[in-house]
Coordinates of C-alpha atoms in Angstrom, one line a residue:
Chain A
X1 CA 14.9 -10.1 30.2
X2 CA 13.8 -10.4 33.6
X3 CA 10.2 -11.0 32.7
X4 CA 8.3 -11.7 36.1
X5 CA 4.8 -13.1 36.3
X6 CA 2.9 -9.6 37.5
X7 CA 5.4 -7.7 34.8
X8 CA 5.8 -10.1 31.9
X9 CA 7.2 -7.5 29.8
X10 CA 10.0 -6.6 31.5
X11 CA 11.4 -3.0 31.8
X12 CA 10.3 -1.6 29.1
X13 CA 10.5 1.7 26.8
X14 CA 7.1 1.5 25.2
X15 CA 6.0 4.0 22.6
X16 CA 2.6 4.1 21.1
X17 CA 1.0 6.4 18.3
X18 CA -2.6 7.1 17.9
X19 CA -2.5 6.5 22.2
X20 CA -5.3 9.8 22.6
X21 CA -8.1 7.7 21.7
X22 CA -9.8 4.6 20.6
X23 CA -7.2 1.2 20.3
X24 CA -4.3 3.6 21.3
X25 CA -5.3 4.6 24.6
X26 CA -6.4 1.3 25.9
X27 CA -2.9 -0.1 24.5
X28 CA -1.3 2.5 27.0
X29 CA -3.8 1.5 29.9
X30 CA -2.9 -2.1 29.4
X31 CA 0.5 -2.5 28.7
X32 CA 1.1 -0.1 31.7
X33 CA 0.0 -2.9 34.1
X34 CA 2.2 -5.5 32.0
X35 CA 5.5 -3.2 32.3
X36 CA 7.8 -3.2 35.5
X37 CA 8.3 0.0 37.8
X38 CA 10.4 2.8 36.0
X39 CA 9.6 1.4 32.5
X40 CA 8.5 4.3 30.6
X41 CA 5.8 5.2 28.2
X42 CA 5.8 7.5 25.4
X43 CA 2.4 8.7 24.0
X44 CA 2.2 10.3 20.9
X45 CA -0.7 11.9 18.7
X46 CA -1.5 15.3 17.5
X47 CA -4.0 16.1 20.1
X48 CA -1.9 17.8 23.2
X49 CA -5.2 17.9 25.3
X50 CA -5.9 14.5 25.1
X51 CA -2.7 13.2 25.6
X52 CA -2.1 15.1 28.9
X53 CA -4.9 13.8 30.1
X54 CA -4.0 10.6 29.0
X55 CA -0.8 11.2 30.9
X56 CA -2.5 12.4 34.1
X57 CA -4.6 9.1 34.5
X58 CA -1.4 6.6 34.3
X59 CA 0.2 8.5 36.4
X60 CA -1.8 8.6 39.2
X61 CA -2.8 4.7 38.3
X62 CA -1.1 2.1 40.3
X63 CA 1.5 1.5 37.7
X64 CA 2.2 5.1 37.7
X65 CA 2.6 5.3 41.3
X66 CA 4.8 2.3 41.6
X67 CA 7.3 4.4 38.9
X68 CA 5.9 4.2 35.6
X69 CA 7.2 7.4 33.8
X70 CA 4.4 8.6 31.5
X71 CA 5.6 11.3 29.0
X72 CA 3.7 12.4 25.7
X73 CA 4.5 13.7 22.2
X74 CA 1.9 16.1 20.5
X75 CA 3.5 15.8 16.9
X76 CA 2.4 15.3 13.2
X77 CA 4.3 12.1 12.2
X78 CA 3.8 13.5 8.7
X79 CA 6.7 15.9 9.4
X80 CA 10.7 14.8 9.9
X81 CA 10.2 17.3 13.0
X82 CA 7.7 15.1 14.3
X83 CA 9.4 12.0 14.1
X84 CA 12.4 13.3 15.6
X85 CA 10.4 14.6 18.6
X86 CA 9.4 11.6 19.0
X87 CA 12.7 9.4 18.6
X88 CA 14.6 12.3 21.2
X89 CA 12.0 12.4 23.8
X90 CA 12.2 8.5 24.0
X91 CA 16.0 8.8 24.4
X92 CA 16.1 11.3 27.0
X93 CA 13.5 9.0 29.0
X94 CA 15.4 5.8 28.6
X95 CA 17.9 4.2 30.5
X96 CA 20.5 1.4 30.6
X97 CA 17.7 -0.4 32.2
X98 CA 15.6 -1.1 29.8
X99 CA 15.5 -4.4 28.6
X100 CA 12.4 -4.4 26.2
X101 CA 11.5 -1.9 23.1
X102 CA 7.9 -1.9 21.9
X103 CA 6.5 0.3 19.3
X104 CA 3.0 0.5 18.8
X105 CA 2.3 2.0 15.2
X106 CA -1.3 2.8 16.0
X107 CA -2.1 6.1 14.1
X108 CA -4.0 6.2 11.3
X109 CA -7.0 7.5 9.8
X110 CA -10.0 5.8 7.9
X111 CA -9.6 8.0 4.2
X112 CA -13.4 9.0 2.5
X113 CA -15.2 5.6 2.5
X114 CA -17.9 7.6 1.0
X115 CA -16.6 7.6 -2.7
X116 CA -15.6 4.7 -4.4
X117 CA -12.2 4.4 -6.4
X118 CA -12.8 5.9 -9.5
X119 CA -13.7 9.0 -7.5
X120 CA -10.0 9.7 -6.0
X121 CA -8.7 12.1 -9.0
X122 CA -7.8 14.1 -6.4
X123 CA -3.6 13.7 -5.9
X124 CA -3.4 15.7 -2.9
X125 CA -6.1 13.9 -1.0
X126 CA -4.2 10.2 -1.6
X127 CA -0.9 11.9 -1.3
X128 CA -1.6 13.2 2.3
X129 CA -3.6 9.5 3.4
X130 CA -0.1 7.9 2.3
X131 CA 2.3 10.1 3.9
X132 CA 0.1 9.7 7.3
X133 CA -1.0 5.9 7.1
X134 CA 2.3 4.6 5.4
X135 CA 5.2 7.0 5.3
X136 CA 5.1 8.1 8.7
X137 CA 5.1 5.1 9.9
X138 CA 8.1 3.5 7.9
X139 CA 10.3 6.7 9.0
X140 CA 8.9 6.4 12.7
X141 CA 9.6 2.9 13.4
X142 CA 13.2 3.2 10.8
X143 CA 14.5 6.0 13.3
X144 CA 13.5 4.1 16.3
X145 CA 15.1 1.3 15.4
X146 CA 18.1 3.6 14.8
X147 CA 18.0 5.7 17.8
X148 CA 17.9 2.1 20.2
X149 CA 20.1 -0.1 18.0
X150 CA 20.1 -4.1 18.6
X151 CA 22.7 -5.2 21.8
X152 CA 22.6 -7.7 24.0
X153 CA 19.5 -7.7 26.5
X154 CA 17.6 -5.2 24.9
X155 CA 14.7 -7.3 22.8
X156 CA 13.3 -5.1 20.4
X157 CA 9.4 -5.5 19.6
X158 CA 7.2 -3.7 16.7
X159 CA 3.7 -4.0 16.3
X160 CA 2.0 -2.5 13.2
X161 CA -1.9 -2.5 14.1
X162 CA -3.0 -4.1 11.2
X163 CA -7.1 -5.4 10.1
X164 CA -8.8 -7.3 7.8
X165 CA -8.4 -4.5 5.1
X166 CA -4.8 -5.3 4.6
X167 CA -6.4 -8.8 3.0
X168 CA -9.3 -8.4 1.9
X169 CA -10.6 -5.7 -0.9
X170 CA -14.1 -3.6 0.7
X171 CA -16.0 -1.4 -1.8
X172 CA -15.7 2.2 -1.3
X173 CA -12.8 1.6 0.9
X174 CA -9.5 2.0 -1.5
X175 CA -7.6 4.2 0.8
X176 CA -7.4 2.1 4.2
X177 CA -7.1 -1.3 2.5
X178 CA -4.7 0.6 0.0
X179 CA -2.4 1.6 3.1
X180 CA -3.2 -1.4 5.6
X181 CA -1.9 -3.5 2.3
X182 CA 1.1 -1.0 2.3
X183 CA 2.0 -2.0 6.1
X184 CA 1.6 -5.5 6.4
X185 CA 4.2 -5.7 3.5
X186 CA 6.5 -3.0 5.0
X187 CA 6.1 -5.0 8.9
X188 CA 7.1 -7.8 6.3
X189 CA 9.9 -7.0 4.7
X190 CA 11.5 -5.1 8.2
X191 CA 10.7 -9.5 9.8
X192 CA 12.8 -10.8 6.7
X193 CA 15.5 -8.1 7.2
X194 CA 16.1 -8.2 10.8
X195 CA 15.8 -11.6 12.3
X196 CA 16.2 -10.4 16.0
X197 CA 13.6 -8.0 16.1
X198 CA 9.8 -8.7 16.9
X199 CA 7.8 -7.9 14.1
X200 CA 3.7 -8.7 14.5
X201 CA 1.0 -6.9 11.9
X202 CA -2.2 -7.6 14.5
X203 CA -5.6 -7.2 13.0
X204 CA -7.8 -5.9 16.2
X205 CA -10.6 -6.6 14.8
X206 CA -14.1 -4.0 14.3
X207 CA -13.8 -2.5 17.4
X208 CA -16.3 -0.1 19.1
X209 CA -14.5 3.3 18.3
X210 CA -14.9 6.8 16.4
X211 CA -13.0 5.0 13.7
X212 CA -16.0 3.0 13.7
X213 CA -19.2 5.0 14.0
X214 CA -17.3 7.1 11.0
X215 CA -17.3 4.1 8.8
X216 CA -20.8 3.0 9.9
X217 CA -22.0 6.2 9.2
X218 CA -20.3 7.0 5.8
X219 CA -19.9 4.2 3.7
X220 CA -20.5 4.0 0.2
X221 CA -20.7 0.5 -0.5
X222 CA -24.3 -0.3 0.4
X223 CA -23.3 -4.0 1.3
X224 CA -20.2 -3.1 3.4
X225 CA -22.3 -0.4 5.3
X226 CA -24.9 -3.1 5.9
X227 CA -22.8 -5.5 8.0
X228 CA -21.3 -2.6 9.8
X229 CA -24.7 -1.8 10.5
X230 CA -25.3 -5.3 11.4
X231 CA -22.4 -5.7 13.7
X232 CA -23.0 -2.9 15.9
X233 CA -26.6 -3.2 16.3
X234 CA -26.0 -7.0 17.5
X235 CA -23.5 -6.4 19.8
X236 CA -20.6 -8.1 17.6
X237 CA -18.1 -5.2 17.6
X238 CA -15.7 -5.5 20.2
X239 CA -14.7 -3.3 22.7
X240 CA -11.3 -1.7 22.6
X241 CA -10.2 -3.6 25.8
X242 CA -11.3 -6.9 24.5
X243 CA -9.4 -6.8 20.9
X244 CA -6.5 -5.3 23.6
X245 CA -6.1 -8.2 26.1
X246 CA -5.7 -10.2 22.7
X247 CA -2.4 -8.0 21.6
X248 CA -1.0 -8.0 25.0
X249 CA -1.7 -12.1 25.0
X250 CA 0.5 -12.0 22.0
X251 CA 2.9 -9.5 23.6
X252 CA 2.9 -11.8 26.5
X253 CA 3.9 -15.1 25.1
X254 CA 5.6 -13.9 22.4
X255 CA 5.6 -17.0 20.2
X256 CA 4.7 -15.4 17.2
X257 CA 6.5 -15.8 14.2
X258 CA 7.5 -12.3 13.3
X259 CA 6.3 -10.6 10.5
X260 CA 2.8 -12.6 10.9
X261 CA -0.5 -11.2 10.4
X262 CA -2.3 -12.2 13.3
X263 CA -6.2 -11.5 13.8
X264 CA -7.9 -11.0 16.8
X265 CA -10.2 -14.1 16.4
X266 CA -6.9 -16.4 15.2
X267 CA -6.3 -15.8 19.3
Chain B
X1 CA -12.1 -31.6 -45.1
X2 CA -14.3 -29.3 -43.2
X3 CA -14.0 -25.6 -43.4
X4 CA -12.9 -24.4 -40.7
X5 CA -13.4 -21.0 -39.3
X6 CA -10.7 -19.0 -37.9
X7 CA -12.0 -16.6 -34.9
X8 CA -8.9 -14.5 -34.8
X9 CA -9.5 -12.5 -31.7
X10 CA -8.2 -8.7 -31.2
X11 CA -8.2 -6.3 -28.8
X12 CA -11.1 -4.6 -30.6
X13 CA -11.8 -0.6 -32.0
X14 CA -10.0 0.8 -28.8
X15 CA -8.7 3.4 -26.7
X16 CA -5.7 2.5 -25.6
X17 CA -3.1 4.5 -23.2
X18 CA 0.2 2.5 -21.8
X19 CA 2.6 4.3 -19.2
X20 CA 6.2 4.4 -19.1
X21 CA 5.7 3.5 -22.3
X22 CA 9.2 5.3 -24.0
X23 CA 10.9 2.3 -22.6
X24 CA 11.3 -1.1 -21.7
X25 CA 8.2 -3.2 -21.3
X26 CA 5.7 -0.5 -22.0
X27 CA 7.4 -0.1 -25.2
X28 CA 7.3 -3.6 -25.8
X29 CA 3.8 -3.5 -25.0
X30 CA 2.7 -0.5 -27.4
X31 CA 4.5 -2.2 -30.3
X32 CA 2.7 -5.4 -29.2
X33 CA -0.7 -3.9 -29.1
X34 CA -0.5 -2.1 -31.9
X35 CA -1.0 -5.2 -34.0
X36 CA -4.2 -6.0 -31.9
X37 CA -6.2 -3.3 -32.3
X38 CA -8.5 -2.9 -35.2
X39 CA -8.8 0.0 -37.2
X40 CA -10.1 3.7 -36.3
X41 CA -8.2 2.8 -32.9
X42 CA -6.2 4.9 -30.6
X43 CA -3.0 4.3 -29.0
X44 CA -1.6 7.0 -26.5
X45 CA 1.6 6.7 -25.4
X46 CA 2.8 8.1 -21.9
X47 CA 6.2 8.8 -20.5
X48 CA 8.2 11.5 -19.2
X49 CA 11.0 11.8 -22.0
X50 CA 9.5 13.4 -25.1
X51 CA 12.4 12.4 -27.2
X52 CA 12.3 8.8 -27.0
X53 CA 8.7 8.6 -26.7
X54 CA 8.2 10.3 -30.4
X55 CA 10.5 8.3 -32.1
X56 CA 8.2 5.0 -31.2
X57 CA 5.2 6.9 -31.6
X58 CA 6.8 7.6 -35.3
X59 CA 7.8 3.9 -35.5
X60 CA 4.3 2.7 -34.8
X61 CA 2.9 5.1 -36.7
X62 CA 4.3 4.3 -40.0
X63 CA 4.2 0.7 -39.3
X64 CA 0.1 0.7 -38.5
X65 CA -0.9 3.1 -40.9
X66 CA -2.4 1.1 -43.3
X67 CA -4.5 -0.4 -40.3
X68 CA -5.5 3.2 -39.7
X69 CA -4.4 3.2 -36.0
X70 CA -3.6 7.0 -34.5
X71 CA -0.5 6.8 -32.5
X72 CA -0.1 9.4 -29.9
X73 CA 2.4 10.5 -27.4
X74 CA 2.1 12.5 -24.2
X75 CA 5.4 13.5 -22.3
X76 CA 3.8 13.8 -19.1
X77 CA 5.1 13.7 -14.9
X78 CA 2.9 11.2 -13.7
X79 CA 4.8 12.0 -10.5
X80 CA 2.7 15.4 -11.0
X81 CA -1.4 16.7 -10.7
X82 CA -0.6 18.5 -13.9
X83 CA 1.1 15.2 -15.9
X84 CA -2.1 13.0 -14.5
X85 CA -4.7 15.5 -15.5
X86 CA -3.1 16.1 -19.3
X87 CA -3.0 12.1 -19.6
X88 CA -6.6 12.4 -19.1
X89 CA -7.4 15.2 -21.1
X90 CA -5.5 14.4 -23.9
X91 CA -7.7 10.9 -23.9
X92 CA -10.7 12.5 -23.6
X93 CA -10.0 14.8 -26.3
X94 CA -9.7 11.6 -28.6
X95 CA -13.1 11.0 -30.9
X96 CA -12.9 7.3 -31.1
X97 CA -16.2 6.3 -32.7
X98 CA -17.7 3.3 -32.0
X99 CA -14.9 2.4 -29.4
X100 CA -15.7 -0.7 -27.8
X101 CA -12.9 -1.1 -25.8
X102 CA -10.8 1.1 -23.0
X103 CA -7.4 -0.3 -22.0
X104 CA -5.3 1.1 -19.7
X105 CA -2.0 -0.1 -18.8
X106 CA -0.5 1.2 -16.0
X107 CA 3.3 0.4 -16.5
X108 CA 5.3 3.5 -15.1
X109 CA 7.0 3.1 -12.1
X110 CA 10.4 3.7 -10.9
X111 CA 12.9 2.0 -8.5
X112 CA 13.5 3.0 -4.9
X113 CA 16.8 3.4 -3.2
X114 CA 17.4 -0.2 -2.1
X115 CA 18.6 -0.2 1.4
X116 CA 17.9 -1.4 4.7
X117 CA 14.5 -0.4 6.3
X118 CA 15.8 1.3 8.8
X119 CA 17.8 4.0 6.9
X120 CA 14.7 5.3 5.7
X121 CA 14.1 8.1 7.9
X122 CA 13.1 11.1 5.6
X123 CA 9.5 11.5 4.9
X124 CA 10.1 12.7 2.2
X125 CA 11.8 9.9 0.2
X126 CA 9.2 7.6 1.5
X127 CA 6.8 10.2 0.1
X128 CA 7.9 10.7 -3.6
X129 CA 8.4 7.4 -4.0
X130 CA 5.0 6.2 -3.3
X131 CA 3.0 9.3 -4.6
X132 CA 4.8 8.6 -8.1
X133 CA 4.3 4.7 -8.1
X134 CA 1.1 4.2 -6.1
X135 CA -0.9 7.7 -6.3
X136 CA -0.3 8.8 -9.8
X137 CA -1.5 5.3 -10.7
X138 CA -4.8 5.5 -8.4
X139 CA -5.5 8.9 -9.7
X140 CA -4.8 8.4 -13.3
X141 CA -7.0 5.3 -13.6
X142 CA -9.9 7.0 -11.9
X143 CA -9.8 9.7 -13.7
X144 CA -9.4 7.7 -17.3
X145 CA -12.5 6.0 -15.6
X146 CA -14.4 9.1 -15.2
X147 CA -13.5 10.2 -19.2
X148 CA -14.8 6.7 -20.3
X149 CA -17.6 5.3 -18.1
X150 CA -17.7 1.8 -17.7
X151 CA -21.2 -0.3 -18.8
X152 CA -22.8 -2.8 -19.6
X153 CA -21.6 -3.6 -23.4
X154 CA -18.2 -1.3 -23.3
X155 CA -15.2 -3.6 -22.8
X156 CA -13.0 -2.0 -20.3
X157 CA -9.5 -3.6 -19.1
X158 CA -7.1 -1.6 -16.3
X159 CA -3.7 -3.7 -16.3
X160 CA -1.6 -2.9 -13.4
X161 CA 1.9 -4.1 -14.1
X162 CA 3.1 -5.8 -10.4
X163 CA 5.8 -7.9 -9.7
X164 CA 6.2 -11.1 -7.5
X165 CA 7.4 -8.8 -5.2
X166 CA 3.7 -7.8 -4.2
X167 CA 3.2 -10.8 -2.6
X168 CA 6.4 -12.0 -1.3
X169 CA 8.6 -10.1 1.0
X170 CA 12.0 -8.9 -0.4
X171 CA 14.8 -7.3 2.5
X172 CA 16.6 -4.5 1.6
X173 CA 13.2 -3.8 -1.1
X174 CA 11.0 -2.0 1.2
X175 CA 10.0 0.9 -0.7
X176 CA 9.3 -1.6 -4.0
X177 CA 7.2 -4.1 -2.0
X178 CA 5.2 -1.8 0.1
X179 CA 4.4 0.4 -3.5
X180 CA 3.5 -2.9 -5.6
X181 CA 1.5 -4.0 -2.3
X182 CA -0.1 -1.2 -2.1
X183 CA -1.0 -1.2 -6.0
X184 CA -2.0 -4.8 -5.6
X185 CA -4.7 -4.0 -3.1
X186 CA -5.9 -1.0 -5.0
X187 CA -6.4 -2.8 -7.8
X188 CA -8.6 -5.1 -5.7
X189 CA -10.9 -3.2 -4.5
X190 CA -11.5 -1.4 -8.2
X191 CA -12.4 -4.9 -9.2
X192 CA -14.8 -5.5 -6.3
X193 CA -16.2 -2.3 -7.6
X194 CA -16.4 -2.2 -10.8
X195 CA -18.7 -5.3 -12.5
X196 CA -17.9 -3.7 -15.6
X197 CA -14.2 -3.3 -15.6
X198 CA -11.5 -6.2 -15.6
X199 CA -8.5 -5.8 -13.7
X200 CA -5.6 -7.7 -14.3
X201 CA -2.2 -7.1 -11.9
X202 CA 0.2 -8.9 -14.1
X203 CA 4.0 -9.6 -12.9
X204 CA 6.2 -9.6 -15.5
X205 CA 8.8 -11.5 -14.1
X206 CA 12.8 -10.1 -14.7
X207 CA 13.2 -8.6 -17.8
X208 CA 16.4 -7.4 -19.9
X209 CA 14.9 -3.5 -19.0
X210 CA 17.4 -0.2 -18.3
X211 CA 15.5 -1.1 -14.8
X212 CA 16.6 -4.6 -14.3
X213 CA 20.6 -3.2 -15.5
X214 CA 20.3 -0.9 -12.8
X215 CA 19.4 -3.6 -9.8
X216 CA 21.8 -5.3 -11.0
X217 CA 24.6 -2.5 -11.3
X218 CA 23.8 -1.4 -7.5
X219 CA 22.8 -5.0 -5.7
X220 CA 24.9 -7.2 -8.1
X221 CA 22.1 -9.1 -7.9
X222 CA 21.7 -10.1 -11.7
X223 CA 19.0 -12.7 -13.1
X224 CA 18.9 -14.6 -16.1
X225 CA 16.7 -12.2 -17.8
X226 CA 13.5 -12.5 -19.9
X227 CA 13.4 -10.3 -23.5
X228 CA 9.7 -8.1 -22.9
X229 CA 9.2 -10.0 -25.9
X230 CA 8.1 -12.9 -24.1
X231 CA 6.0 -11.7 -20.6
X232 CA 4.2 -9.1 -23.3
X233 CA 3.3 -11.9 -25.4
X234 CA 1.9 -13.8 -22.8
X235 CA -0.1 -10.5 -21.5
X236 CA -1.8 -9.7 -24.5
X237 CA -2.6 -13.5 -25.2
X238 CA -4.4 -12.8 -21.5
X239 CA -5.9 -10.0 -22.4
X240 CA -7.1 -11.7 -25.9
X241 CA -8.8 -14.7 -24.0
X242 CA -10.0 -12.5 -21.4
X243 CA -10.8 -15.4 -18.9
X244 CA -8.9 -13.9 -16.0
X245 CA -10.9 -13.2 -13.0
X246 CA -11.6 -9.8 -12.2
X247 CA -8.9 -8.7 -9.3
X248 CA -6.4 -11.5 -9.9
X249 CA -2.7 -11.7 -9.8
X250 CA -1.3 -13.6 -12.7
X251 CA 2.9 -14.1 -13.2
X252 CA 4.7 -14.5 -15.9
X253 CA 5.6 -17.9 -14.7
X254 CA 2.4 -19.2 -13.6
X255 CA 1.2 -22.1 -16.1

C-alpha cells in the first residue's frame, strides 16, 4: 500500500455506519484527513438530513477539496435492501485504485436501560435490538467482504466499535452488553477465519454523546447510574475526538493482533 | 463406631421446567432430576415435538409416582411469543405448595448453518437463528421470573446450557458462538441483578446427541463423544452443592 506520512492509510474505500452523529461522525472527520486524494467515503445511517449535511462539510473540507469523494447511504441495515444499498453504492464509487478497505460497524442503539432483565418478556422488543445491534451488522460486513473480495494490494480492515459492555455484566443493561457480547465474538470468529483481513473490536470508551446523556438519564441500576453521573459531572467522559484519535492510532500503526479487543485506555 | 448422619441433599419441593427437553441432554436431565426432587414437586417438560415429549413425560411419570412428582409436558415454539408465553402460563398455572425451589433450565437450542462468515448475507437467517436461541431464552426466563418472584428464603436456580464455544472462537461457527456469547453475557448480567437467583452457564462438553450426529454428518468433524449421562451427572451434583458463584461459567471438563 502506498501509505505516505500525511495519508497513512493509503487510498482507501472507507465505509462507516452510525456516521450522522456521535463516534460516527467524528470517525468520518478523522479518517478523512488520514485517507489520500480520491479515496472515498461511504456514510451510512437512517437519518438522510444528517448525513447530507455530513456530506456537505467533507466536501468542502480540505480533504474534500483535494478529491475525497464523500457519498452517503440513508438505509435501515435491518433490511437485505439496506445492506445491499449500501454494498452497491460502495462498488460504483470504487476503483482499481483502492488499495485499503475499512468498515466501520458503528450503528447501534443503547436498548431500555430502564428495566432490568427479568422485565424483557417482550419478544418483539429484543428481537428488533438483535436484528439492529447484531444481525445487521454480520450481514453488512459478510456482503462487504463479498462485494471487495481479498487480491493482491487491496488490505482489507474491519473495525466493530466495541465497549466495556461486551466484558463486563452492568445492571439494567441486558440488551447492549447482550449484543456488544454478540460482536466481539462474531469480530472473533470472522479474525480466526480469515487470516488476511484486519479484524479490531475497539472499546471507545464513555464518550460525551446522546448515547450517553440517554444512559445517564435512564438507568435503572442505581449504582451504574451513579458513576455515569459521576463521570460526567467530573469531566471524565471523553470527547468523541479524543476516544477517535485513539482508533485512528490503531488504524495507523496497525499492529494489532486481529480480532483483539482493544480499549481506549489500553492505548 | 459413631453414628453417622447422612445429609442426603436434593433439589428440594420444586418447580422445575427444562427445554428441549424431548431430546438429548434435556431428556437426560429431566430423567436425572426427577430423582432429586422431593415429593408434591413439579416437572414441566418443554419441546416442540409433542410426540416424543409424552412418551418421557409417561416414562417419568410412572417411574416417580410413588414419590408423588407431577410430570408435565408442553409442546411449545420457543422460537415463538405464543410458545414462550404458554411455557409461562402453564407454570404459573401449577399449585406447588410450599415450593422452595424454582429451576429453570434453559437447554433448547438449535444448530446454525455452519459456513463461512461471509456467506451470511440474509438478515433473515441471522435473525431466526438468534431470536430462537438467544431471545426466546431471555424472554422465557424473565417471564418464569415474573410467575415466581425471587426472595429472600425461595431458592431459585436459572441454568443456561453453553458450550466452550462461548468463550473461544470457532471459524466456520459464527452464528453458534455469537448466540452462546450472547447467552453467556445475558446470563451475567441477570446474576449481577438478581442477589436472589443463581445462575449457572454450564457447557456440557460433546455429547452422543442427534445434535452432535448432525456436526458431524455435515463438518466430518466427529469427537469422541460423552453419554449425557455423564455432563448431567456432574450438573446436578453442581446444582446439589450449590457452591457455584452466581454468573459463572463452569465445563464439563473443568476439575
Amino acid at each position: 500500500m502506498q501509505r505516505t506520512w500525511n495519508s497513512p492509510l493509503g487510498q482507501a474505500l472507507c465505509i462507516i455506519t452510525g456516521a450522522s452523529r456521535g463516534f460516527g461522525r467524528e470517525a468520518a472527520t478523522q479518517i478523512s484527513r488520514l485517507v489520500s486524494p480520491g479515496s472515498v467515503l461511504i456514510l451510512v445511517a437512517r437519518s438522510e438530513d444528517d448525513l447530507r449535511t455530513l456530506q456537505a462539510e467533507l466536501t468542502e473540507s480540505k480533504a474534500g477539496k483535494a478529491g475525497l469523494v464523500v457519498r452517503y447511504v440513508a438505509a435501515d441495515l435491518g433490511l437485505m435492501e439496506g445492506v445491499e444499498s449500501v454494498v452497491k453504492a460502495s462498488k460504483e464509487a470504487s476503483s482499481d485504485n483502492i488499495e485499503h478497505l475499512i468498515l466501520i460497524n458503528n450503528a447501534a442503539s443503547l436498548g431500555d436501560v430502564s428495566r432490568f432483565t427479568r422485565e424483557f418478556t417482550d419478544m418483539a422488543e429484543v428481537n428488533s435490538y438483535l436484528s439492529l445491534n447484531v444481525s445487521s451488522s454480520l450481514c453488512l460486513t459478510s456482503s462487504v467482504l463479498q462485494a471487495f473480495p481479498q487480491r493482491p494490494r487491496l488490505q482489507r480492515t474491519v473495525v466493530n466499535i466495541s465497549s466495556l459492555c461486551a466484558l463486563k455484566p452492568f445492571p439494567s443493561w441486558v440488551l447492549y452488553c447482550t449484543g456488544k457480547a454478540a460482536r466481539d465474538m462474531m469480530f472473533k470468529v470472522l479474525a480466526e477465519e480469515e487470516p488476511t483481513l484486519r479484524v479490531l473490536n475497539y472499546a471507545p470508551g464513555p464518550m460525551d454523546t446522546h448515547m450517553q446523556d440517554e444512559a445517564r438519564v435512564k438507568t435503572a441500576d442505581l449504582n451504574v447510574r451513579k458513576s455515569f453521573t459521576r463521570m460526567a459531572a467530573n469531566g471524565l467522559l471523553l470527547s468523541c475526538e479524543e476516544s477517535c484519535a485513539k482508533l485512528m492510532k490503531l488504524l495507523r500503526e496497525n499492529t494489532y493482533e486481529s480480532g483483539a479487543h482493544i480499549d481506549v485506555y489500553d492505548v | 463406631m459413631s453414628n453417622i448422619t447422612t445429609c442426603i441433599k436434593t433439589l428440594g419441593r420444586g418447580i422445575c421446567i427444562i427445554t428441549g427437553a424431548s431430546k438429548g441432554f434435556g431428556h437426560t436431565l429431566a430423567q436425572q432430576v426427577c430423582s432429586l426432587l422431593e415429593s408434591g414437586s413439579v416437572l414441566l417438560l418443554v419441546a416442540r415435538t409433542g410426540t416424543l415429549l409424552q412418551k418421557l413425560t409417561e416414562e417419568l411419570q410412572s417411574s416417580t409416582s410413588a414419590q408423588q412428582l407431577v410430570v408435565r409436558c408442553i409442546e411449545a415454539d420457543l422460537s415463538t411469543e405464543e410458545g414462550v408465553k404458554e411455557t409461562v402460563r402453564a407454570a404459573k398455572q401449577e399449585d406447588v405448595k410450599d415450593v422452595d425451589h424454582v429451576l429453570l433450565i434453559n437447554n433448547a437450542a438449535s444448530l446454525p448453518s455452519i459456513s463461512h462468515f461471509s456467506s451470511f448475507i440474509n438478515p433473515d437467517e441471522v435473525n431466526s437463528y438468534l431470536f430462537f436461541n438467544v431471545t426466546s431464552a431471555l424472554t422465557l426466563t424473565a417471564g418464569i421470573l415474573q410467575a415466581f418472584p425471587p426472595r429472600p428464603g425461595l431458592r431459585w436456580t436459572v441454568v443456561n446450557i453453553s458450550s466452550a464455544f462461548a468463550l473461544q472462537a470457532l471459524p466456520s461457527w459464527v452464528l453458534y458462538c455469537t448466540g452462546k456469547a450472547a447467552r453467556e453475557m445475558m446470563f451475567r448480567v441477570l446474576a449481577a441483578e438478581e442477589p436472589n437467583v443463581k445462575v449457572l452457564s454450564y457447557s456440557p462438553g460433546p455429547m452422543d446427541t442427534e445434535m452432535q450426529e448432525e456436526i458431524c454428518r455435515l463438518t466430518g468433524a466427529c469427537y469422541d463423544l460423552l453419554p449425557c449421562q455423564e455432563p448431567g451427572a456432574k450438573l446436578m451434583k453442581l446444582l446439589l452443592d450449590n457452591n457455584f458463584i452466581s454468573g459463572s461459567h463452569i465445563d464439563f471438563f473443568d476439575a
